[in-house]
XYZ file of C-alpha atoms in Angstrom:
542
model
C -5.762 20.257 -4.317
C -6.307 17.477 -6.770
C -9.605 15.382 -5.736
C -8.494 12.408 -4.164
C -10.475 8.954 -4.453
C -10.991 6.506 -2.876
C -8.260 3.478 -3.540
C -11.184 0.787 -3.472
C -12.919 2.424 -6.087
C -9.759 0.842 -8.327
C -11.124 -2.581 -7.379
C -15.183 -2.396 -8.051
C -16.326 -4.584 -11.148
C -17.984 -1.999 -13.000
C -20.771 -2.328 -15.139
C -19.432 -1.998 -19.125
C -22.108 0.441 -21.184
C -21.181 -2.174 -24.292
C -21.625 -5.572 -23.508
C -23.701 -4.784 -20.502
C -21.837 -7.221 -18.074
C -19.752 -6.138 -14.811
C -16.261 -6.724 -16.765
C -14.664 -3.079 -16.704
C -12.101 -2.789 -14.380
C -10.373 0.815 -14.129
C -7.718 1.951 -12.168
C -4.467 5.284 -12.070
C -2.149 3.379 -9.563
C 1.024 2.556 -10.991
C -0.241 4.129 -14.000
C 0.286 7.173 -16.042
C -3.086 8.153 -16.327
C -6.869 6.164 -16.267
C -5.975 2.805 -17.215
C -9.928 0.877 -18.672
C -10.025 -2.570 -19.771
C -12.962 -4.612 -20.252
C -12.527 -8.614 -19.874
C -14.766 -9.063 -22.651
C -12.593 -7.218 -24.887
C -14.893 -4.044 -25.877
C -13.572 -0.999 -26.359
C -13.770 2.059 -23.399
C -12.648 5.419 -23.879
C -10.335 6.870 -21.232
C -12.955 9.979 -20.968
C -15.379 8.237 -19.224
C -13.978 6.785 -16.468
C -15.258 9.566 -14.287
C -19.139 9.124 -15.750
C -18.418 5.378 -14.742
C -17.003 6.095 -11.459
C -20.188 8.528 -10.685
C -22.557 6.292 -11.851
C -21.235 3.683 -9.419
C -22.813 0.653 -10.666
C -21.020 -2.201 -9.997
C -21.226 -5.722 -8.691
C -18.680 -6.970 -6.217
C -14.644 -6.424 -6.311
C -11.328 -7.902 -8.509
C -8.844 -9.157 -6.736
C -5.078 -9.646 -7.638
C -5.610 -12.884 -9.109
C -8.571 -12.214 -11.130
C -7.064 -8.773 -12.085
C -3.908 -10.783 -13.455
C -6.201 -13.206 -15.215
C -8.477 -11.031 -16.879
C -7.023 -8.226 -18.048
C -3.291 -7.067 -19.185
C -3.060 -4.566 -16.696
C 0.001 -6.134 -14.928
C 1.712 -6.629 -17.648
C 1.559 -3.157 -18.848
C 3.182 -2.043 -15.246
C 5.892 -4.487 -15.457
C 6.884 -3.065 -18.617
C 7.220 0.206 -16.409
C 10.617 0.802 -15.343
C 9.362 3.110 -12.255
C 5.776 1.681 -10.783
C 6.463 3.978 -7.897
C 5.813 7.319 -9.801
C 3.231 7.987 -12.098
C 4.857 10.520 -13.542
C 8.156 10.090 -15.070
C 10.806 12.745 -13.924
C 13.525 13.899 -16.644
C 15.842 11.331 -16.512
C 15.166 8.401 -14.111
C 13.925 8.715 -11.341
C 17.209 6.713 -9.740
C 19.548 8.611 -11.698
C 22.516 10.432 -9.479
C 22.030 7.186 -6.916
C 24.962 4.785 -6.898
C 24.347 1.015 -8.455
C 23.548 -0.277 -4.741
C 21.372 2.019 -3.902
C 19.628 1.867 -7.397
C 19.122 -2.155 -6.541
C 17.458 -1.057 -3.061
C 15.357 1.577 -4.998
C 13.812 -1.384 -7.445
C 13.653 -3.920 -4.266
C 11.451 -1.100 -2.777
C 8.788 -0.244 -5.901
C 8.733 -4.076 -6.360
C 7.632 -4.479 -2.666
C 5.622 -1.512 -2.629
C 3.504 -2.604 -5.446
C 2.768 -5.962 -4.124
C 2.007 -4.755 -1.026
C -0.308 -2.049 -1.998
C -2.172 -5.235 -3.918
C -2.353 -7.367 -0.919
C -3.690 -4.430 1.089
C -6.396 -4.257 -1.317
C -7.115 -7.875 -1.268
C -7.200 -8.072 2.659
C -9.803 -5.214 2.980
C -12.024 -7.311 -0.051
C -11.481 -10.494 2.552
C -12.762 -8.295 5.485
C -15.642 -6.723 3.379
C -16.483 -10.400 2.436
C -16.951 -11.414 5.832
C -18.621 -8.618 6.940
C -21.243 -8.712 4.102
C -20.305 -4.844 3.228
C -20.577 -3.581 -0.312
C -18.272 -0.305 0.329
C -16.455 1.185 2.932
C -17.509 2.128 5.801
C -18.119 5.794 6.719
C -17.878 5.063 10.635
C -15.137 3.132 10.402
C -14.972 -0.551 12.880
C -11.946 -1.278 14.955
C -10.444 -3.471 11.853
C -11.045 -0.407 9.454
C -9.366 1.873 12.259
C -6.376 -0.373 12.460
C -6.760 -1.029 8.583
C -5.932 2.796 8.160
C -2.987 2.771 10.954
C -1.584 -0.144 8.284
C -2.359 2.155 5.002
C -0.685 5.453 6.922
C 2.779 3.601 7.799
C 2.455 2.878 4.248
C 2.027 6.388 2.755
C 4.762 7.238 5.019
C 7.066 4.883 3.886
C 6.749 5.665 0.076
C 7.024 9.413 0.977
C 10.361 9.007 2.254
C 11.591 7.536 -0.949
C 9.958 10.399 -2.964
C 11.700 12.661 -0.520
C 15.023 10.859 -1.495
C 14.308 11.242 -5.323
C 13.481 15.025 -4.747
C 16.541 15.321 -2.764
C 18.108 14.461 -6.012
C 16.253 16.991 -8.153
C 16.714 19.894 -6.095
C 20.744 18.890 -5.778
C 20.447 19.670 -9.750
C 18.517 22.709 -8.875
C 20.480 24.320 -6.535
C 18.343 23.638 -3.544
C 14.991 24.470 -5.226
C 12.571 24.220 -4.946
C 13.104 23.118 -1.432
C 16.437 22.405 0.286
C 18.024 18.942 0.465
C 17.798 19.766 4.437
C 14.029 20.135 4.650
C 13.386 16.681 2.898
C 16.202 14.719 4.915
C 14.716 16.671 8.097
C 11.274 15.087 7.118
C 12.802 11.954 6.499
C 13.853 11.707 10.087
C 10.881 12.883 11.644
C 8.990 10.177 9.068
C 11.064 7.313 10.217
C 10.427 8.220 13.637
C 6.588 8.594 13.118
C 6.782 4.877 11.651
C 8.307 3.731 14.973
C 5.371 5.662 17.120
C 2.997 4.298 15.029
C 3.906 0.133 14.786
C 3.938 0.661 18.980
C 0.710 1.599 18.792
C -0.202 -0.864 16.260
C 1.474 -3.710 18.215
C -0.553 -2.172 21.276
C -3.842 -2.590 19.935
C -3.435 -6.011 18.559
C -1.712 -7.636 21.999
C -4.769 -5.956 23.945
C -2.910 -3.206 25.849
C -5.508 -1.279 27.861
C -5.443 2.133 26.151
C -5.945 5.360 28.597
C -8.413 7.658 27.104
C -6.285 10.476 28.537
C -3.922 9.542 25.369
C -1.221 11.495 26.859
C -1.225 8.720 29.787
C -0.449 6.225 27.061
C 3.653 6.000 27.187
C 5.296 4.429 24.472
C 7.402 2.405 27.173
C 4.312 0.968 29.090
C 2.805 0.037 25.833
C 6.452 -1.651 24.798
C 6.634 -3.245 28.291
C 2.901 -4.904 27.605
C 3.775 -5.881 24.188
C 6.498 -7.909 25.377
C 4.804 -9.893 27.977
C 2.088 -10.813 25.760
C 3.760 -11.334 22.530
C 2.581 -14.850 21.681
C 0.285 -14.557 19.664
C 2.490 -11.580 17.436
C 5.625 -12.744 18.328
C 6.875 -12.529 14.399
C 5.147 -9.637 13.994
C 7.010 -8.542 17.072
C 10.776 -9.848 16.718
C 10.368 -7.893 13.298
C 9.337 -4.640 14.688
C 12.449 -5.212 17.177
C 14.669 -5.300 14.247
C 13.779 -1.724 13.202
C 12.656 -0.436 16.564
C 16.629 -1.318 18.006
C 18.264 0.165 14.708
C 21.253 2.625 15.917
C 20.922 4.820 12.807
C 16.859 5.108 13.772
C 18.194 5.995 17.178
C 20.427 8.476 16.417
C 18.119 10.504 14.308
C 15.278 9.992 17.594
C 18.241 12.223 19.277
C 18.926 14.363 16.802
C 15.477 15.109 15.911
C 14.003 15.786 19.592
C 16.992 17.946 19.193
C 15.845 19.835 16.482
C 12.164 19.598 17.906
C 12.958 21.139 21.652
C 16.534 22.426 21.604
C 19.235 23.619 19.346
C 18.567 22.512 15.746
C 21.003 19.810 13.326
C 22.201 22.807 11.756
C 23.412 24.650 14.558
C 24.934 22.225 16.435
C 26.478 21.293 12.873
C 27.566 25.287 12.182
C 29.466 25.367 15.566
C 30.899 21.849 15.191
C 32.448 22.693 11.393
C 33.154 26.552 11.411
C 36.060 25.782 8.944
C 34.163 23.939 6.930
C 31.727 26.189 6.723
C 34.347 29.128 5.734
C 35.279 26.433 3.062
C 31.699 26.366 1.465
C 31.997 29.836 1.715
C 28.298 29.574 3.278
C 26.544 27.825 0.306
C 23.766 26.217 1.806
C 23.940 23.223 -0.903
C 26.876 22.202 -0.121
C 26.114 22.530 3.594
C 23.365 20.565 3.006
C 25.141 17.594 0.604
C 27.950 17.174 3.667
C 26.092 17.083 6.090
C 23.033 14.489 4.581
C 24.870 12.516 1.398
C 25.798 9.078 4.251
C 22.396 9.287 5.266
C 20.647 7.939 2.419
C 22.233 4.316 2.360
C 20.929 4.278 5.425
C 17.235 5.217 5.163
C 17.130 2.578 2.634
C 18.711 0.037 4.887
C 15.583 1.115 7.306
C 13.108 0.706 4.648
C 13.769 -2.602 4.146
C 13.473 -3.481 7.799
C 10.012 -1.732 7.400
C 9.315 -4.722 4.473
C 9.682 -7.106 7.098
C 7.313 -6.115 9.725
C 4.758 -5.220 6.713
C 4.999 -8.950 5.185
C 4.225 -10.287 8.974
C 1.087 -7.909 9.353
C -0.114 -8.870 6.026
C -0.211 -12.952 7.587
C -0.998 -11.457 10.909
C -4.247 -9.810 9.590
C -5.174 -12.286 6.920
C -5.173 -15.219 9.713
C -6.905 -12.527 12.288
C -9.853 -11.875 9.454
C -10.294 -15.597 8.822
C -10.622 -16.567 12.421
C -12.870 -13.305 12.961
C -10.604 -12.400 16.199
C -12.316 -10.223 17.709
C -11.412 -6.063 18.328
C -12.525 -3.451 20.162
C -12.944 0.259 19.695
C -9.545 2.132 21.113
C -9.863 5.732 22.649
C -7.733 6.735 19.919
C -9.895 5.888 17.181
C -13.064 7.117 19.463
C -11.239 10.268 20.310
C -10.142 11.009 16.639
C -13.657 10.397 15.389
C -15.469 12.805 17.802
C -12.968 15.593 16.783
C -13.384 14.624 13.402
C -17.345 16.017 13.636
C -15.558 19.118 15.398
C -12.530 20.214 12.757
C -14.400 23.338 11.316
C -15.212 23.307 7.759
C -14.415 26.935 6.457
C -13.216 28.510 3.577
C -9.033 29.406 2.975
C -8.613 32.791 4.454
C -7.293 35.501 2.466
C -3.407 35.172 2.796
C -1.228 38.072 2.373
C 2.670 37.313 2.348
C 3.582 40.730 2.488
C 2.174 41.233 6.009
C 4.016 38.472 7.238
C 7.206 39.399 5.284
C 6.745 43.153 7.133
C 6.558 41.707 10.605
C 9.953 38.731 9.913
C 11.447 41.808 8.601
C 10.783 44.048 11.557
C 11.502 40.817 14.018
C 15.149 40.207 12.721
C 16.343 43.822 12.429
C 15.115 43.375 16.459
C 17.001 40.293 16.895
C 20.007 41.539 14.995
C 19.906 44.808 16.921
C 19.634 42.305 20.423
C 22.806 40.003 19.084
C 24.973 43.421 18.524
C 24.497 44.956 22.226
C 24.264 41.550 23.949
C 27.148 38.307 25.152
C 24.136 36.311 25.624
C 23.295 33.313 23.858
C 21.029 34.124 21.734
C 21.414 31.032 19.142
C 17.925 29.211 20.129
C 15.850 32.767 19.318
C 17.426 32.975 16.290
C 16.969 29.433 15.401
C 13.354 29.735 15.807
C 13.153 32.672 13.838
C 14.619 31.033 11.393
C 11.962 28.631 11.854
C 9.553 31.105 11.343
C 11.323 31.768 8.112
C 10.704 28.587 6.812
C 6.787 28.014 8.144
C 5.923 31.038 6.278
C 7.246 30.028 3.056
C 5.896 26.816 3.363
C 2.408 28.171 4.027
C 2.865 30.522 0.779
C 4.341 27.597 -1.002
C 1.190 25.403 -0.488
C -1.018 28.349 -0.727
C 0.648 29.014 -4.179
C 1.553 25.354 -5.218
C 1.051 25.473 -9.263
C 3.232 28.686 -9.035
C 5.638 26.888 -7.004
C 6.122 23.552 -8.003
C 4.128 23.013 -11.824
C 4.804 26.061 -13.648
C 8.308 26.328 -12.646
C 9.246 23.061 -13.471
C 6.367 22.054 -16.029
C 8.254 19.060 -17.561
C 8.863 17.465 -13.980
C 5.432 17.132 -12.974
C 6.410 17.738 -9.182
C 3.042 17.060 -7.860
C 3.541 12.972 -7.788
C 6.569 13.344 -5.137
C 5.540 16.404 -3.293
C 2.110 18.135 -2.916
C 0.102 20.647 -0.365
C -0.406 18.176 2.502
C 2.876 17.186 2.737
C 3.890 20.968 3.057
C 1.616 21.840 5.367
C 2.350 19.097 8.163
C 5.780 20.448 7.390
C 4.662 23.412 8.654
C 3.221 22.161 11.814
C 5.777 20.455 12.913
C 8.510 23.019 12.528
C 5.886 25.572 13.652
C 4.848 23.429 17.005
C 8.506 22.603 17.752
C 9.169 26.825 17.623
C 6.423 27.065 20.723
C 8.563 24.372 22.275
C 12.113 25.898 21.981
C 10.681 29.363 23.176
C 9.059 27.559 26.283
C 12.091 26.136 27.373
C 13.702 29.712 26.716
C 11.151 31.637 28.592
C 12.032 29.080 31.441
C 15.781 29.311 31.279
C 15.808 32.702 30.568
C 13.047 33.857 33.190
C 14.655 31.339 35.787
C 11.024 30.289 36.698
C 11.792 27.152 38.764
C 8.795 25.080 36.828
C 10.141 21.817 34.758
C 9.049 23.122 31.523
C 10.282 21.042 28.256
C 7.319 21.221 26.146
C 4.712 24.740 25.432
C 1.812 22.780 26.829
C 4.025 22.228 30.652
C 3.005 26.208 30.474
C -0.681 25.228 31.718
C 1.011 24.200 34.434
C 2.910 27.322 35.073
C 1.956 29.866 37.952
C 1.979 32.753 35.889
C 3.332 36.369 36.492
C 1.447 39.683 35.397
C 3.875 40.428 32.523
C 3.477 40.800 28.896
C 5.252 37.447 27.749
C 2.785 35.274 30.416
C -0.174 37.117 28.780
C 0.584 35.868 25.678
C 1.934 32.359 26.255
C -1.751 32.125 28.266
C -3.478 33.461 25.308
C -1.902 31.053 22.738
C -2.566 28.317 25.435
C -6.127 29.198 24.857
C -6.224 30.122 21.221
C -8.509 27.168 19.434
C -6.272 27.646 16.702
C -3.181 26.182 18.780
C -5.765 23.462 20.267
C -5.944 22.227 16.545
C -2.479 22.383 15.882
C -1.162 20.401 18.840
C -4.043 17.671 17.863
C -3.090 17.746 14.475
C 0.681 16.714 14.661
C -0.148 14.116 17.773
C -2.147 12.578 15.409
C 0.138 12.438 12.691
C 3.089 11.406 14.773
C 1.392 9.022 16.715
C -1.415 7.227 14.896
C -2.641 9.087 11.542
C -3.022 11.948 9.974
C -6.391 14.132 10.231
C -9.267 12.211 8.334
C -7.278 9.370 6.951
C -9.328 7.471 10.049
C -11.800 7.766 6.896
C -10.994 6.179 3.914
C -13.611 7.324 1.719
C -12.996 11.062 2.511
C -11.516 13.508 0.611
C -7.833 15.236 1.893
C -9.308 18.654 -0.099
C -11.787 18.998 3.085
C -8.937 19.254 5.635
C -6.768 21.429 3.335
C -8.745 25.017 4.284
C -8.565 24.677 7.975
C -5.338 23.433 8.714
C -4.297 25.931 6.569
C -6.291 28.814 8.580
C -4.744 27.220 11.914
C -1.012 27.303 10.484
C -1.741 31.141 9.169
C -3.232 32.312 12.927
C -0.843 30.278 15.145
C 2.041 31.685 13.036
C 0.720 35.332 13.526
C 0.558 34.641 17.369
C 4.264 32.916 17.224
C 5.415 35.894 15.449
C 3.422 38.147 18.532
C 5.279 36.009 21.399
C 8.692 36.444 19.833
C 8.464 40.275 19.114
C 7.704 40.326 23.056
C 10.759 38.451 24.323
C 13.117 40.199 21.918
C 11.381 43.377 22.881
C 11.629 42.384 26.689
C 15.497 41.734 26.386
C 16.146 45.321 24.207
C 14.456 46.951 27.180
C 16.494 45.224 29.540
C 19.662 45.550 27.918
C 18.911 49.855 27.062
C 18.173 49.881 30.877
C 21.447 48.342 31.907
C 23.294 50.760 29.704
């Protein structure tokens, strides 16, 4: 993975090797490569921005006005017709959209860059008060919730690059991914957004956080929220606005739908089987009917998003300046302590062909099942499919230049999609498999426990058989342990180490891959033993 650093870095007044004052301010956002300016007007080679960076002598930190003042780095980026991507795609970016959604596309890069400027001139404000000369490695309540603010952010600019790359692969006949995978992100993105502002609006209206976080119900944190929405109430009516949107709604069905129970495209499939004989099965132009209304309305979303970001940004500013004070949530104390425990450890040694050997054994299984039984067998299927796509995600990430750069080497991919992004893919598609086999197992098994999630199985009195063995074992696994903590975090509050800003993404990169690889293998082992259970049963009956 590319090395990432740390945004603040992009504001330090650097110390310039030629006229010896602190006058060099260097920066990549926005930018097609290292932009280096000195105020004084000496000349800096691009090269050694990374010596300067290093060297790390600097005094203090620009902000936006003094950047504007000083140097002509704004008005290089407003010569730029796409500030949102650093690297220009063939084409524009916005090409294929219609003319409205092309005006939403420029509202949205125009409030994206502002706001990643005033983000960068609150946490200057903060370090100001707080006599700190860089970030801080144990991060304070305000540099917890500081991060919550930056990851609804990164969210929120992903979906847009997923909506550009929904164009590219259209062109590309569903490669390199499939218009269904980004729009299927999309949804769970827009919902992750929702989880997180609750949470947000929790901590700064003083709800009293459980530090069993499962006790901590988005309703009872709504319900507080409400009662004690004085002091937030802009911040509050604006949230509202994008919390009570029926298009967010509908995709909060649809995508515990496609989380727990039968997926989008099933329930699509069944609903449009002459359709479907019409596209004679091509999974484009599946995909394009069944996603091309949706994208109006994502943009429609983001801009409610704008509004609740332009009241946190007074919120915070006024909170900093009156030094209100915050306290340490068991979410940020929880996510710190398993930060120390997330094992550092190299990539394992990832073979697709083993994987391919066992899918390929599994659905010869399944299709063998489907011929001798009337069952419904559509939600084993479905999360084989699943399985399917987790593995090729895993490879894709594991083989990302391959993939995505060489491939397509005059796209430069890697600005809208890169190996994070495919690996939380993969765990939630691969934690929403363990999830449609529990309920299943329960259906199928008639065990009279209320199972809707994997993790009900602790729960579960268990029977001496094969299947329980297993489901016990994966309960167990540390692997799985990781995984569940890994997408609560990310759909709830943020992603694994971004409750650090000054750490790298690279040192998560090898372990969650590892997890994904050995709770795949044991998803793989569960499934073989249902659809190994049922052939039994069925050659029995016969």
């Amino acid at each position: 993975m590319k090395k990432k650093i740390n945004p603040m870095t992009y504001r330090k007044k650097f110390r310039c090797a030629s006229c010896n004052d602190y006058s060099l301010f260097i920066t990549d956002r926005f930018y097609n490569g290292m932009y280096i300016e000195c105020s004084n007007g000496c000349e800096v080679l691009e090269s050694k921005f990374l010596g300067i960076i290093e060297e790390n002598d600097y005094c203090g930190f620009y902000k936006t006005e003094e950047i504007k003042a000083n140097f002509h780095y704004f008005d290089v980026i407003e010569e730029s017709a796409e500030v949102l991507f650093k690297y220009k795609l063939i084409g524009s970016p916005y090409e294929g959209f219609s003319k409205k959604q092309q005006r939403y596309f420029q509202n949205i890069q125009n409030h994206t860059f502002n706001y990643n400027n005033k983000l960068d001139d609150l946490a200057i404000v903060y370090m100001g008060e707080n006599n700190l000369n860089e970030i801080e490695d144990m991060p304070s309540p305000f540099g917890y919730i500081f991060s919550l603010i930056e990851e609804i952010e990164y969210i929120r600019v992903q979906i847009i690059k997923n909506l550009v790359m929904y164009k590219f692969v259209e062109k590309h006949n569903n490669h390199p991914l499939t218009i269904r995978f980004l729009m299927a992100n999309n949804f769970e993105y827009i919902i992750q957004i929702d989880e997180k502002m609750i949470v947000l609006l929790g901590i700064l209206s003083n709800y009293p956080f459980e530090s069993d976080l499962k006790k901590n119900k988005s309703h009872s944190i709504l319900k507080h929220v409400k009662q004690n929405a004085t002091k937030i109430s802009n911040l509050y009516q604006a949230f509202s606005s994008y919390h009570s949107d029926g298009f967010l709604n509908t995709q909060r069905k649809k995508r515990n739908a496609n989380s727990h129970a039968e997926s989008d495209l099933m329930i699509w499939l069944n609903n449009n089987k002459e359709k479907m004989m019409e596209f004679n099965y091509n999974d484009l132009a599946i995909d394009i009917e069944m996603y091309h209304n949706d994208i109006s309305k994502i943009l429609k979303l983001e801009s409610k998003i704008f509004e609740f970001e332009k009241e946190l940004m007074t919120y915070m500013t006024s909170a900093i300046e009156q030094s209100i004070s915050l306290t340490k949530t068991p979410m940020q104390a929880e996510q710190e302590s398993d930060f120390a425990l997330f094992p550092s450890e190299p990539a394992n040694s990832y073979n697709p062909k083993e994987i391919e050997a066992s899918k390929n054994e599994l659905f010869f299984k399944l299709n063998l099942l489907t011929e001798i039984s009337s069952e419904n067998q559509q939600v084993v299927g479905d999360v084989f499919f699943r399985i399917d796509e987790v593995s090729r995600l895993i490879i894709a990430s594991y083989k990302f230049e391959e993939y995505f750069l060489n491939r397509y080497p005059d796209d430069k991919l890697d600005d809208l999609i890169n190996e994070e992004e495919l690996l939380y893919s993969a765990v939630n598609r691969l934690c929403s498999c363990f999830d449609k086999l529990a309920q299943y197992v329960n259906s199928k098994y008639n065990t009279g426990n209320d199972i809707k999630y994997f993790e009900d199985f602790r729960s579960y009195k268990q029977k001496i058989t094969k299947i329980d063995n297993q489901i016990q074992n994966i309960l167990n696994d540390s692997n799985y342990l990781y995984l569940t903590k890994i997408r609560n975090y990310a759909t709830h509050t943020m992603r694994w180490g971004k409750i650090y800003t000054a750490s790298e993404t690279n040192y998560f990169y090898n372990p969650l891959f590892n997890c994904l690889t050995e709770c795949l293998n044991l998803l793989v082992e569960l499934l073989t033993i249902i659809v190994d259970n049922q052939l039994l049963k069925y050659t029995k009956q016969k």
